[in-house]
PDB file of C-alpha atoms and ligand atoms in Angstrom:
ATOM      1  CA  UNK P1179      -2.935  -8.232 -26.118  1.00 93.00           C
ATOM      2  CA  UNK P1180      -1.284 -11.123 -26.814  1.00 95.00           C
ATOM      3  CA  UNK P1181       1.680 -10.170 -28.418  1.00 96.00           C
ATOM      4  CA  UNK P1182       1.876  -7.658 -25.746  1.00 97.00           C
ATOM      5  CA  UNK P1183       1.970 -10.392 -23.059  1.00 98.00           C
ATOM      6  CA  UNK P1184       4.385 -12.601 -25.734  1.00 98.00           C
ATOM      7  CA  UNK P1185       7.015  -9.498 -26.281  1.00 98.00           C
ATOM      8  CA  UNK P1186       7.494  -9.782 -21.965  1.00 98.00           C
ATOM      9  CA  UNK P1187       8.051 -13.366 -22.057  1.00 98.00           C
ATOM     10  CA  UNK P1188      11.887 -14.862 -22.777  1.00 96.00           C
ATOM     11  CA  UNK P1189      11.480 -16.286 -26.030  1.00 97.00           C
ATOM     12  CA  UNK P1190      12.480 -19.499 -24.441  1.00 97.00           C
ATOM     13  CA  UNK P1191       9.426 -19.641 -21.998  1.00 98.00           C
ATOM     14  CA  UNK P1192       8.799 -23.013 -21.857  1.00 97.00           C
ATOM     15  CA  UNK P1193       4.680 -21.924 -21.757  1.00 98.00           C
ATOM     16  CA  UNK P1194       5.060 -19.673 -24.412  1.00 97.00           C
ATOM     17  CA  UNK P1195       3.591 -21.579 -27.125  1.00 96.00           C
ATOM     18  CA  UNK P1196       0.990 -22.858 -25.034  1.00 97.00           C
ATOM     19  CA  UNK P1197      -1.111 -19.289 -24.493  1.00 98.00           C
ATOM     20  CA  UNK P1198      -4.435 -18.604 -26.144  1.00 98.00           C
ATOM     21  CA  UNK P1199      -6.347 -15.674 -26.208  1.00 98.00           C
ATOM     22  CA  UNK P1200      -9.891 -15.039 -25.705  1.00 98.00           C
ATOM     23  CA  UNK P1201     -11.284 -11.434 -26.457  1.00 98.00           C
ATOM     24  CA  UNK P1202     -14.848 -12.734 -24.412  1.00 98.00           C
ATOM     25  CA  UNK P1203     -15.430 -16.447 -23.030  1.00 98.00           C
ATOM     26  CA  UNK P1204     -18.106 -17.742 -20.573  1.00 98.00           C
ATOM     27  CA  UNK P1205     -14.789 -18.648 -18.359  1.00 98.00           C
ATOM     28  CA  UNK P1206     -11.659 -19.352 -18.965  1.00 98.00           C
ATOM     29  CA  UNK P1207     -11.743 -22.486 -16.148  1.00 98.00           C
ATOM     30  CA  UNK P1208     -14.630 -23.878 -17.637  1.00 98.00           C
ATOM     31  CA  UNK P1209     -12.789 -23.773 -21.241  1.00 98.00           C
ATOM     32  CA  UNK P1210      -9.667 -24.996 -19.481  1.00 98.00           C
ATOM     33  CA  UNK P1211     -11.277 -28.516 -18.133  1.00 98.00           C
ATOM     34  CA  UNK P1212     -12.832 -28.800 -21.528  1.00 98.00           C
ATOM     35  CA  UNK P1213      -8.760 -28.493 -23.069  1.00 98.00           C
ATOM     36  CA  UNK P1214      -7.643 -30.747 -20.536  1.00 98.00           C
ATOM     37  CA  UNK P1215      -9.978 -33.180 -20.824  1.00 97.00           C
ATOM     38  CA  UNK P1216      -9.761 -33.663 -24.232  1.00 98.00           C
ATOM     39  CA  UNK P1217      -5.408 -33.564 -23.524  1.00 97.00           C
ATOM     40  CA  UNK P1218      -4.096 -29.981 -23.839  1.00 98.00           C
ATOM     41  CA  UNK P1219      -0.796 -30.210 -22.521  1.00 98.00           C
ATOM     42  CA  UNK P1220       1.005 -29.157 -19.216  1.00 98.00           C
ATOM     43  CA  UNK P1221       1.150 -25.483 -19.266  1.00 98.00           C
ATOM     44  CA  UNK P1222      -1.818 -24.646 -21.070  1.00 98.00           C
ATOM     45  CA  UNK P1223      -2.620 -20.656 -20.225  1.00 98.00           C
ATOM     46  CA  UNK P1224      -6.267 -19.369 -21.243  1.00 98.00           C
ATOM     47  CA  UNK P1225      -6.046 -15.870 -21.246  1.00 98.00           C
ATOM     48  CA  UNK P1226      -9.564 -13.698 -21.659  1.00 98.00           C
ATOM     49  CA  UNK P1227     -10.300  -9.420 -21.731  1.00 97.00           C
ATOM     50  CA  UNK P1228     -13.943 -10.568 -20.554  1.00 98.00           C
ATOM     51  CA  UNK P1229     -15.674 -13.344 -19.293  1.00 98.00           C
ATOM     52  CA  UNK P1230     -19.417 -12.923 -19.252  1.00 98.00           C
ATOM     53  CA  UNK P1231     -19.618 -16.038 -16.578  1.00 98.00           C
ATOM     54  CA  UNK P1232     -16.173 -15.596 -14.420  1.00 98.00           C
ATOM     55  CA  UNK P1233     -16.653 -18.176 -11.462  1.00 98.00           C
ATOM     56  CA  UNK P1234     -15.072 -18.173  -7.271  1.00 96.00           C
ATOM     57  CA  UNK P1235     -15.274 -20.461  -4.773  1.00 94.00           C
ATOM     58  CA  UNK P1236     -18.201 -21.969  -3.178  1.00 90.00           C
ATOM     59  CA  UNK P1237     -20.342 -21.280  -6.314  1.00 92.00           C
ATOM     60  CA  UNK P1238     -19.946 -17.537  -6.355  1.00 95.00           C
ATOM     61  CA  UNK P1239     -19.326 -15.487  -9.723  1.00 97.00           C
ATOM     62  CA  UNK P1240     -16.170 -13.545 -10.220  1.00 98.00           C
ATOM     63  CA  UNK P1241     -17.034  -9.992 -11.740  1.00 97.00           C
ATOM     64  CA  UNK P1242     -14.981  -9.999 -14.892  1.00 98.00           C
ATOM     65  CA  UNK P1243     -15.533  -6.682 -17.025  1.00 97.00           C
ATOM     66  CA  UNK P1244     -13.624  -5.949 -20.451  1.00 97.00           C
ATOM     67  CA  UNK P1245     -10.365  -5.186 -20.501  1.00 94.00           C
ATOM     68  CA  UNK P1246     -10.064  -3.769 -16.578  1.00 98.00           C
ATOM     69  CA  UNK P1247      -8.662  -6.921 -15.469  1.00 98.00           C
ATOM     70  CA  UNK P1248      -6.738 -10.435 -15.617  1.00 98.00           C
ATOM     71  CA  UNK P1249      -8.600 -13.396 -16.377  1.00 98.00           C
ATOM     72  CA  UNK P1250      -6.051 -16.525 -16.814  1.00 98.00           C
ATOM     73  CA  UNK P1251      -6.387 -19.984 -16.449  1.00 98.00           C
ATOM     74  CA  UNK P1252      -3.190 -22.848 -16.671  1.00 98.00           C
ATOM     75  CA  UNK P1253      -3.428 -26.626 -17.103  1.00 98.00           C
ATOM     76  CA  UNK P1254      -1.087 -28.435 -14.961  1.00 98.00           C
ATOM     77  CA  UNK P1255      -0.524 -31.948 -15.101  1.00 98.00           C
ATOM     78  CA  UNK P1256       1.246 -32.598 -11.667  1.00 96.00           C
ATOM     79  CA  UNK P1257       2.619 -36.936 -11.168  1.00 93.00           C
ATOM     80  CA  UNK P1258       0.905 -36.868  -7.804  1.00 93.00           C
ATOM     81  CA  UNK P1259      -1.662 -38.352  -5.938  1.00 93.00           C
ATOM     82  CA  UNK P1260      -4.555 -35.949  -4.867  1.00 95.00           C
ATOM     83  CA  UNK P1261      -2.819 -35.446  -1.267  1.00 95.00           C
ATOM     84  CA  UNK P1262       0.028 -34.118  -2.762  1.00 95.00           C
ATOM     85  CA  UNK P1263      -1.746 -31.012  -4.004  1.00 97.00           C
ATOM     86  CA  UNK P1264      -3.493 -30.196  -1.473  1.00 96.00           C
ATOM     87  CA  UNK P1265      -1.435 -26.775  -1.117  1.00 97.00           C
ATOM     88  CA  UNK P1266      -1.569 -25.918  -4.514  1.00 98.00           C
ATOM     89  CA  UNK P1267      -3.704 -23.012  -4.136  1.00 98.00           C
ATOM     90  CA  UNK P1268      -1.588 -21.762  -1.366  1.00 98.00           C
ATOM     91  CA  UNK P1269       1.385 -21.818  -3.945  1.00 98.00           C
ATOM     92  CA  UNK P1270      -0.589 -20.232  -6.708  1.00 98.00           C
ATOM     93  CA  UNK P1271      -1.307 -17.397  -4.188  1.00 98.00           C
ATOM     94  CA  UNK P1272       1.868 -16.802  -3.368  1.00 98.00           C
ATOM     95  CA  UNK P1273       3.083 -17.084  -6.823  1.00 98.00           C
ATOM     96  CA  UNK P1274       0.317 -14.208  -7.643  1.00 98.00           C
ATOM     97  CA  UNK P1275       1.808 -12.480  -4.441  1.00 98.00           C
ATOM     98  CA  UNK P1276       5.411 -12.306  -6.343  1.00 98.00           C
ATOM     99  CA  UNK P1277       3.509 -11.028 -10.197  1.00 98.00           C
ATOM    100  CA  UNK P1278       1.720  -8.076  -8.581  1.00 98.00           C
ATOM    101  CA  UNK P1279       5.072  -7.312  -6.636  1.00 98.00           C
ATOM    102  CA  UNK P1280       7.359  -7.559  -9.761  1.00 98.00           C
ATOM    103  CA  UNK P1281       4.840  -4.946 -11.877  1.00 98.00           C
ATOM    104  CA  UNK P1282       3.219  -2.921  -8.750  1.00 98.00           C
ATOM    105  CA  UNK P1283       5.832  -2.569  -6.663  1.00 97.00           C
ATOM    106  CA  UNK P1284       4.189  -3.424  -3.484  1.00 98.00           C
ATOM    107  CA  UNK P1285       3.319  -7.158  -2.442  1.00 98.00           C
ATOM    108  CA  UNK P1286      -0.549  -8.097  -1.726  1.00 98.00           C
ATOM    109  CA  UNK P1287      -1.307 -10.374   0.929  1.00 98.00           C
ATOM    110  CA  UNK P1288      -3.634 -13.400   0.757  1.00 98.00           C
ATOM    111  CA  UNK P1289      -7.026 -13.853   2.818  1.00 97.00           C
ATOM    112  CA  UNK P1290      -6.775 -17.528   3.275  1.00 97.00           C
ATOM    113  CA  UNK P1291      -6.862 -19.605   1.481  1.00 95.00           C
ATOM    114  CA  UNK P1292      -7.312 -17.845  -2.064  1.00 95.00           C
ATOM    115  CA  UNK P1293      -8.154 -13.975  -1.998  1.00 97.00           C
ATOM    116  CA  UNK P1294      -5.335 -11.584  -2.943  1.00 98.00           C
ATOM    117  CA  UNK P1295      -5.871  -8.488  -0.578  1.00 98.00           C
ATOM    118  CA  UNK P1296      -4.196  -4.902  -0.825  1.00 97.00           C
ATOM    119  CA  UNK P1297      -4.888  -1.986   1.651  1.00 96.00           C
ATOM    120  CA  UNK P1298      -7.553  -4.280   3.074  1.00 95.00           C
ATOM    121  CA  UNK P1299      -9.494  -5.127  -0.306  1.00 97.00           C
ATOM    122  CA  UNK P1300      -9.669  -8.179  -2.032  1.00 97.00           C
ATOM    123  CA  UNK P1301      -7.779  -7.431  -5.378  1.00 98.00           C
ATOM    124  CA  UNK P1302      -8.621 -10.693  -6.594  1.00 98.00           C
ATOM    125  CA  UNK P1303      -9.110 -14.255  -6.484  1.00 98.00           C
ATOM    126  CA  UNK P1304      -7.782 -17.696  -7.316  1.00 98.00           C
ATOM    127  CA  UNK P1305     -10.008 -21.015  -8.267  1.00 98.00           C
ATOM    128  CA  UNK P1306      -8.519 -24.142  -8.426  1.00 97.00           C
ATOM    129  CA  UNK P1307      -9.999 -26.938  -9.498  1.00 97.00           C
ATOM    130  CA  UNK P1308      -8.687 -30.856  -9.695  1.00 97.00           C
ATOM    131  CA  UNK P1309     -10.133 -33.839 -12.441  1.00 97.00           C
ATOM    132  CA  UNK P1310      -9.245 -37.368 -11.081  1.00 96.00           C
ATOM    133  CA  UNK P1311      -8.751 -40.609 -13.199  1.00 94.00           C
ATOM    134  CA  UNK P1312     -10.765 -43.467 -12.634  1.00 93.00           C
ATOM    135  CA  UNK P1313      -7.990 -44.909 -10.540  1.00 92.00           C
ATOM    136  CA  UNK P1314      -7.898 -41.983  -7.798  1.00 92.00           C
ATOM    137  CA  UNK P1315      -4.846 -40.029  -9.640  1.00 93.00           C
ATOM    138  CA  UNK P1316      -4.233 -36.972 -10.578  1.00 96.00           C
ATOM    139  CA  UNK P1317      -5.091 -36.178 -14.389  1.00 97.00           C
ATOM    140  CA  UNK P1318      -5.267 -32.538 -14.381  1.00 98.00           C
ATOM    141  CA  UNK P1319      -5.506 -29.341 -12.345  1.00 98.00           C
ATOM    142  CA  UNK P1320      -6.738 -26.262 -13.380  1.00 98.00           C
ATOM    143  CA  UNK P1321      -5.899 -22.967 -11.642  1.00 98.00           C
ATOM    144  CA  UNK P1322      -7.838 -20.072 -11.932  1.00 98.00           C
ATOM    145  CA  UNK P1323      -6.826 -16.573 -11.212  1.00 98.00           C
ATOM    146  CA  UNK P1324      -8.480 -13.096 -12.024  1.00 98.00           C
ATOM    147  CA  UNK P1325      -7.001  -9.982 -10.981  1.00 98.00           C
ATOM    148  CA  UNK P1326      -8.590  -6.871 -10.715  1.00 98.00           C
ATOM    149  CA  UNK P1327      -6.290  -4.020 -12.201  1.00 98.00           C
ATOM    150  CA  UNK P1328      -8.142  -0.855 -13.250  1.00 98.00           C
ATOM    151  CA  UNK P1329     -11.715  -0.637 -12.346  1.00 97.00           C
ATOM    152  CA  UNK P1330     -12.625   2.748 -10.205  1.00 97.00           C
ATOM    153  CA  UNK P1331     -14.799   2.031  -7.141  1.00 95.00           C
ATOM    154  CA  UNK P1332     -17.976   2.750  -9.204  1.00 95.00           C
ATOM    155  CA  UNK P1333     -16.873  -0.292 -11.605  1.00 96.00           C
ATOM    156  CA  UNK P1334     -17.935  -2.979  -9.391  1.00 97.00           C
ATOM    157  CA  UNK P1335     -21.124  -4.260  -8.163  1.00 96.00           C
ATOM    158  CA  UNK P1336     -23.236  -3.116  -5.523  1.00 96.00           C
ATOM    159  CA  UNK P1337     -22.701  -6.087  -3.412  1.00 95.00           C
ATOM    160  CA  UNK P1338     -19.036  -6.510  -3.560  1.00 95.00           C
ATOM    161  CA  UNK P1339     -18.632  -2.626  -3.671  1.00 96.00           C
ATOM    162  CA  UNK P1340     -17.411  -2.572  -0.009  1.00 94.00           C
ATOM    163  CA  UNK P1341     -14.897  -5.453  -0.126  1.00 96.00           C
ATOM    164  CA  UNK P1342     -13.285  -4.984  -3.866  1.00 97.00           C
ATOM    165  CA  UNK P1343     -10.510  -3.047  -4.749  1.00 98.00           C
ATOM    166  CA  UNK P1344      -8.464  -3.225  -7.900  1.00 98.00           C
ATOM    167  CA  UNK P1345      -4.413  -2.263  -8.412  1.00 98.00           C
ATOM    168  CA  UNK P1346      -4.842   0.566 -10.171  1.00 98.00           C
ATOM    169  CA  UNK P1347      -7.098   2.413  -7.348  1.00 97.00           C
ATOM    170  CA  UNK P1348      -5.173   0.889  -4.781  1.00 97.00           C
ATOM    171  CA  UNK P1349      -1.929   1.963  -5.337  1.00 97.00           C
ATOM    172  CA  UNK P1350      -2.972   5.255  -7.333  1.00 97.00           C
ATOM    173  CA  UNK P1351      -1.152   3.938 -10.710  1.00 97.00           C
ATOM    174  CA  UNK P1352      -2.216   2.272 -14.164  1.00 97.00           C
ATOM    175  CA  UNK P1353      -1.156  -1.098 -14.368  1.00 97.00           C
ATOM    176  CA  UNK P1354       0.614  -2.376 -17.841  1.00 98.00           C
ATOM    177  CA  UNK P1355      -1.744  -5.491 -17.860  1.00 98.00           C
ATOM    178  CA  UNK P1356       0.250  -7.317 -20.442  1.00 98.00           C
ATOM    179  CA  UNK P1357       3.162  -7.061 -18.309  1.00 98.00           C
ATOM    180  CA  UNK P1358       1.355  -8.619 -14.818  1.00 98.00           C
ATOM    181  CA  UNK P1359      -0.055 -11.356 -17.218  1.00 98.00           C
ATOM    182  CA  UNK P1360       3.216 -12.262 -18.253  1.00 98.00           C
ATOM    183  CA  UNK P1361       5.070 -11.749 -14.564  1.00 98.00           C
ATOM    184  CA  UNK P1362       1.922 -14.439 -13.574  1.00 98.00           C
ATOM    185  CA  UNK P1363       2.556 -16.797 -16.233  1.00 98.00           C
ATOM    186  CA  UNK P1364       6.517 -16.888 -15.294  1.00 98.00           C
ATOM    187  CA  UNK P1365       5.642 -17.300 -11.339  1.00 98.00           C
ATOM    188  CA  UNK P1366       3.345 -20.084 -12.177  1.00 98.00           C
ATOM    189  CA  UNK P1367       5.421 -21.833 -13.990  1.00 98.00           C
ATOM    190  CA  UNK P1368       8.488 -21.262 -11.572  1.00 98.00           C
ATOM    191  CA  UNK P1369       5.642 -22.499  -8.691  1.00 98.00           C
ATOM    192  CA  UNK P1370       4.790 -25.359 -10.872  1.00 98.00           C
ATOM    193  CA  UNK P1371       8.452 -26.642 -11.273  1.00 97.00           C
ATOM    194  CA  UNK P1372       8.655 -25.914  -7.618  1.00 97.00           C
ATOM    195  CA  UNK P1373       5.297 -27.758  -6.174  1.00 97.00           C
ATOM    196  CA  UNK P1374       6.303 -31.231  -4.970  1.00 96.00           C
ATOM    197  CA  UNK P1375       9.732 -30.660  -4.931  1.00 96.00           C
ATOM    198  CA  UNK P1376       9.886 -27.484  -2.507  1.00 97.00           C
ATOM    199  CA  UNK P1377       6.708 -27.743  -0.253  1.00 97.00           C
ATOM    200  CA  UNK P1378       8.032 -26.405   2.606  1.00 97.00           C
ATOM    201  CA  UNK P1379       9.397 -23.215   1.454  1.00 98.00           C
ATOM    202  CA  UNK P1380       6.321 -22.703  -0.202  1.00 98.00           C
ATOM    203  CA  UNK P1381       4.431 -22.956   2.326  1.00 98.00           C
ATOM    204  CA  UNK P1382       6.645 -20.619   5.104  1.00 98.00           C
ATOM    205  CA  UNK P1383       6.394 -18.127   2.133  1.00 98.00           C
ATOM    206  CA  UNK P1384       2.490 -18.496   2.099  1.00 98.00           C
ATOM    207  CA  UNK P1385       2.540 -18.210   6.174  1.00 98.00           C
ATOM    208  CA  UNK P1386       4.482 -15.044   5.273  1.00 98.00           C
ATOM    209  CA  UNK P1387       1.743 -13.848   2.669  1.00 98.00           C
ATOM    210  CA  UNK P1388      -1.749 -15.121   4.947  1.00 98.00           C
ATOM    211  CA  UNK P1389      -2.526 -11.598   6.277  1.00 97.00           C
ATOM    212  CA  UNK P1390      -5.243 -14.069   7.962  1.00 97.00           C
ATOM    213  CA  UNK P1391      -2.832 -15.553  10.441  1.00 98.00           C
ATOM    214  CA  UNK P1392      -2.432 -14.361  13.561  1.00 97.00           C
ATOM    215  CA  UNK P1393      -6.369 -12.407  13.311  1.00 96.00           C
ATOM    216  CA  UNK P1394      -9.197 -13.114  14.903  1.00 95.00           C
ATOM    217  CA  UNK P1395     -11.691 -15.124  12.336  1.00 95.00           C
ATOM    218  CA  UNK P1396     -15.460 -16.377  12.492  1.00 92.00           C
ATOM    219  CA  UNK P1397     -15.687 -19.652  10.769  1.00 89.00           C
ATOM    220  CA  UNK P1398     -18.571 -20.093   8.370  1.00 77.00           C
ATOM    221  CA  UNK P1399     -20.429 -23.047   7.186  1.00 62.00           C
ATOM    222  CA  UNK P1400     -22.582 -24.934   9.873  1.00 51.00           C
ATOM    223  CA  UNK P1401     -20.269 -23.536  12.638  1.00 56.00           C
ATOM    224  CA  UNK P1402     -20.442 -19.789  13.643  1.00 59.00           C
ATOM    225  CA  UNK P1403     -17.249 -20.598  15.845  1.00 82.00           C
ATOM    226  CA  UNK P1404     -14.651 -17.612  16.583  1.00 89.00           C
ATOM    227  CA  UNK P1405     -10.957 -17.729  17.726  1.00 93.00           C
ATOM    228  CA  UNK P1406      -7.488 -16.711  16.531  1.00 96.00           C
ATOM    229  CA  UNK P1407      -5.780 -18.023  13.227  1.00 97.00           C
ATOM    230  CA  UNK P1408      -2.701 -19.614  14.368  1.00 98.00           C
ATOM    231  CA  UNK P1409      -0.766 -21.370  11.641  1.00 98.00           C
ATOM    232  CA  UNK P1410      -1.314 -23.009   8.216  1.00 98.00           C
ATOM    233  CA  UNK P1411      -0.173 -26.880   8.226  1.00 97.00           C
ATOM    234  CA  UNK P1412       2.092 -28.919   5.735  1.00 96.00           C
ATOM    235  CA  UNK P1413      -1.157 -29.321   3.614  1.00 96.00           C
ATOM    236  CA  UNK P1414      -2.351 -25.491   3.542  1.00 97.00           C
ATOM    237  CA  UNK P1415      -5.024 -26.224   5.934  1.00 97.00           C
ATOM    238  CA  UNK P1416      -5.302 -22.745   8.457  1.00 97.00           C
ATOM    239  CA  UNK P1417      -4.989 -24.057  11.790  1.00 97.00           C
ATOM    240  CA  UNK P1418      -7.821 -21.970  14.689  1.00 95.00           C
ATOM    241  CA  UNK P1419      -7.850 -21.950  18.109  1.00 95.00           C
ATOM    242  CA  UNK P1420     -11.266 -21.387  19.555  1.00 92.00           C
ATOM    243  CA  UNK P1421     -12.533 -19.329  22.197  1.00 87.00           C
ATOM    244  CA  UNK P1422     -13.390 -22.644  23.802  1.00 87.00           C
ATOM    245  CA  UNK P1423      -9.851 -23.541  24.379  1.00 91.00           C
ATOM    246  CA  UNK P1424      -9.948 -26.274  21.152  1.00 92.00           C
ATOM    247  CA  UNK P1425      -7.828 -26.327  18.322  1.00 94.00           C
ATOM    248  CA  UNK P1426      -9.625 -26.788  14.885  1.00 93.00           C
ATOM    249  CA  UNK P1427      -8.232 -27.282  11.590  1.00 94.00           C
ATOM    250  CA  UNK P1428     -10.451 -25.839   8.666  1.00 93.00           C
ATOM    251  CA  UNK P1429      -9.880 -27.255   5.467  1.00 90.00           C
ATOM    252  CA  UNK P1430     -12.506 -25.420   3.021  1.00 84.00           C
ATOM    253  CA  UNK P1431     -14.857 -23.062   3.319  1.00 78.00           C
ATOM    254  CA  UNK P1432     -15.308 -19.412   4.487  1.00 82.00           C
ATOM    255  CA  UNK P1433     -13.497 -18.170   7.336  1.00 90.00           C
ATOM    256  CA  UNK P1434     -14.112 -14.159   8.020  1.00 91.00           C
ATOM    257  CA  UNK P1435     -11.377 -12.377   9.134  1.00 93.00           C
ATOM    258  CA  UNK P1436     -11.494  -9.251  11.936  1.00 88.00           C
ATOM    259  CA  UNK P1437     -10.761  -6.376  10.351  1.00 85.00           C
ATOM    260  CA  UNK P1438     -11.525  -7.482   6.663  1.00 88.00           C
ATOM    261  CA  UNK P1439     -14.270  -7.065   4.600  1.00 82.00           C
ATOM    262  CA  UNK P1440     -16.471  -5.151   6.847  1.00 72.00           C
ATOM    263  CA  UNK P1441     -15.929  -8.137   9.588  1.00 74.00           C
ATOM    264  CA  UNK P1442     -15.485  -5.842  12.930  1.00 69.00           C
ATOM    265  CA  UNK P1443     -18.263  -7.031  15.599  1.00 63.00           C
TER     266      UNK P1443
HETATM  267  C1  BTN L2751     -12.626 -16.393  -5.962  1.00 94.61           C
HETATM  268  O1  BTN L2751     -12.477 -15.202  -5.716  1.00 94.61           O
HETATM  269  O2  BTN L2751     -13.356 -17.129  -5.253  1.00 94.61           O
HETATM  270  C2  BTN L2751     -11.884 -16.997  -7.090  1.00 94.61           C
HETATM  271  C3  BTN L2751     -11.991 -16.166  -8.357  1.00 94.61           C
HETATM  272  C4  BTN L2751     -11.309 -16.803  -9.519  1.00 94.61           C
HETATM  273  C5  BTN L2751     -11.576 -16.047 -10.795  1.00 94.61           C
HETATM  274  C6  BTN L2751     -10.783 -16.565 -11.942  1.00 94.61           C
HETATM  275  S1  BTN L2751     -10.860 -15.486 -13.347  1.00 94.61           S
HETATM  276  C7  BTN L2751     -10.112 -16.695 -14.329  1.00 94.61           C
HETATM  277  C8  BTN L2751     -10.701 -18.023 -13.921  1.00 94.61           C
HETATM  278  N1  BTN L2751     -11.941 -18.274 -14.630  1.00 94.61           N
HETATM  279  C9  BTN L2751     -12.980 -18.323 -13.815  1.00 94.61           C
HETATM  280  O3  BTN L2751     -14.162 -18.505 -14.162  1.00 94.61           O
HETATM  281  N2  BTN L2751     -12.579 -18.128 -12.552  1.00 94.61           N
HETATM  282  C10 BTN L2751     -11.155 -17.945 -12.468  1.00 94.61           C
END
């Protein structure tokens, strides 16, 4: 696999020599902190055909069978104070938006902040995760991403059955995986180049991508509070205005959107 994904990559990828392959890890973000904490370089990409403990936001677990998806992790060593990456997964969405377009053919959307949604199924996810120096900075970020590109409906688990989809089944052809990993690798490094520098155009292009905005969503969390998505801010925060009349911004957490993921009521 991996000189598949190297024979898609220029030869004078600036990541190229920086990839490591994994035929089965517990997760390639858990690996990935390890690296960068004991000083694998900017650019790092952990690449896996399995994990057997694939991780998501807010604790959940991230379904990760052999060799019927993309399981990548990078190390990126942003000069930035924690505020400044506060839309990093946004542009790591969007980034993912432009891989599955280049190989696919068809562009995903993204449930805010970090699912990657085709025909109304979350195709896959993104986990991003930040280590601090003692002094507040920024040492390291690691961003997560798995893709789901070939499983059939009866691949995935009962619980997630209704809400997963994968490329392959979505779009009725076989995916070259080697070629998406490689088309992700080159838009994450083109985001990462692109992060501080070119925040705003991110951003409008992730406002573009948020199939979320403009729906009507049910915050989670200790609110059950329901209203309209009407913007993401300068920071990738999604901006809702409730039923009440108030504006709220919503930082983190779960926010359901109508008309996804069984969400209808
Ligand atoms: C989510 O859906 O909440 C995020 C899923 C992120 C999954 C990827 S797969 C590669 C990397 N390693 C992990 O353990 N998680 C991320």
């Amino acid at each position: 696999m991996l000189s598949s994904v190297l024979s898609h990559l220029p030869k004078t990828h600036p990541w190229r020599e920086h990839i490591i392959w994994f035929d089965s890890i517990d997760s390639t973000n858990t690996h990935a902190k390890a690296l960068a904490a004991a000083g694998a370089p900017h650019g790092t990409i952990l690449l896996a055909g399995h994990q057997t403990q694939g991780r998501g936001r807010m604790g959940r677990s991230f379904h990760s069978p052999e060799s019927k998806g993309i399981y990548l992790s990078v190390i990126l060593r942003p000069d930035c104070p924690p505020a400044g990456l506060m839309h990093l997964t946004c542009a790591a969405g969007t980034a993912m938006c432009d891989a599955v377009e280049a190989v696919c053919g068809i562009r995903p959307g993204v449930k805010w902040i970090n699912d990657l949604v085709l025909r109304r199924r979350k195709v896959g996810g993104i986990l991003t995760e930040l280590a601090l120096r003692a002094d507040g900075t920024v040492d390291h970020a690691v961003v997560g991403i798995g893709i789901n590109c070939s499983q059939s409906a009866g691949d995935f688990p009962e619980d997630i059955a209704h809400i997963a989809g994968s490329l392959a089944m979505l779009t009725g052809k076989e995916v070259d995986r080697a070629l998406l990993a490689a088309e992700m690798i080159r838009a994450l490094q083109s985001m990462s180049t692109a992060l501080l520098t070119d925040k705003k155009a991110i951003l409008s292009q992730y406002r573009s991508d948020c199939v979320t905005l403009g729906k009507q969503v049910r915050l989670m969390g200790n609110r059950t509070d329901r209203g309209y998505a009407l913007d993401v801010d300068e920071d990738g925060a999604l901006i809702v205005g409730l039923h009440d009349g108030s504006v709220t911004t919503v930082q983190s957490g779960e926010v359901s959107v109508r008309g996804l993921y069984g969400y209808s009521d």
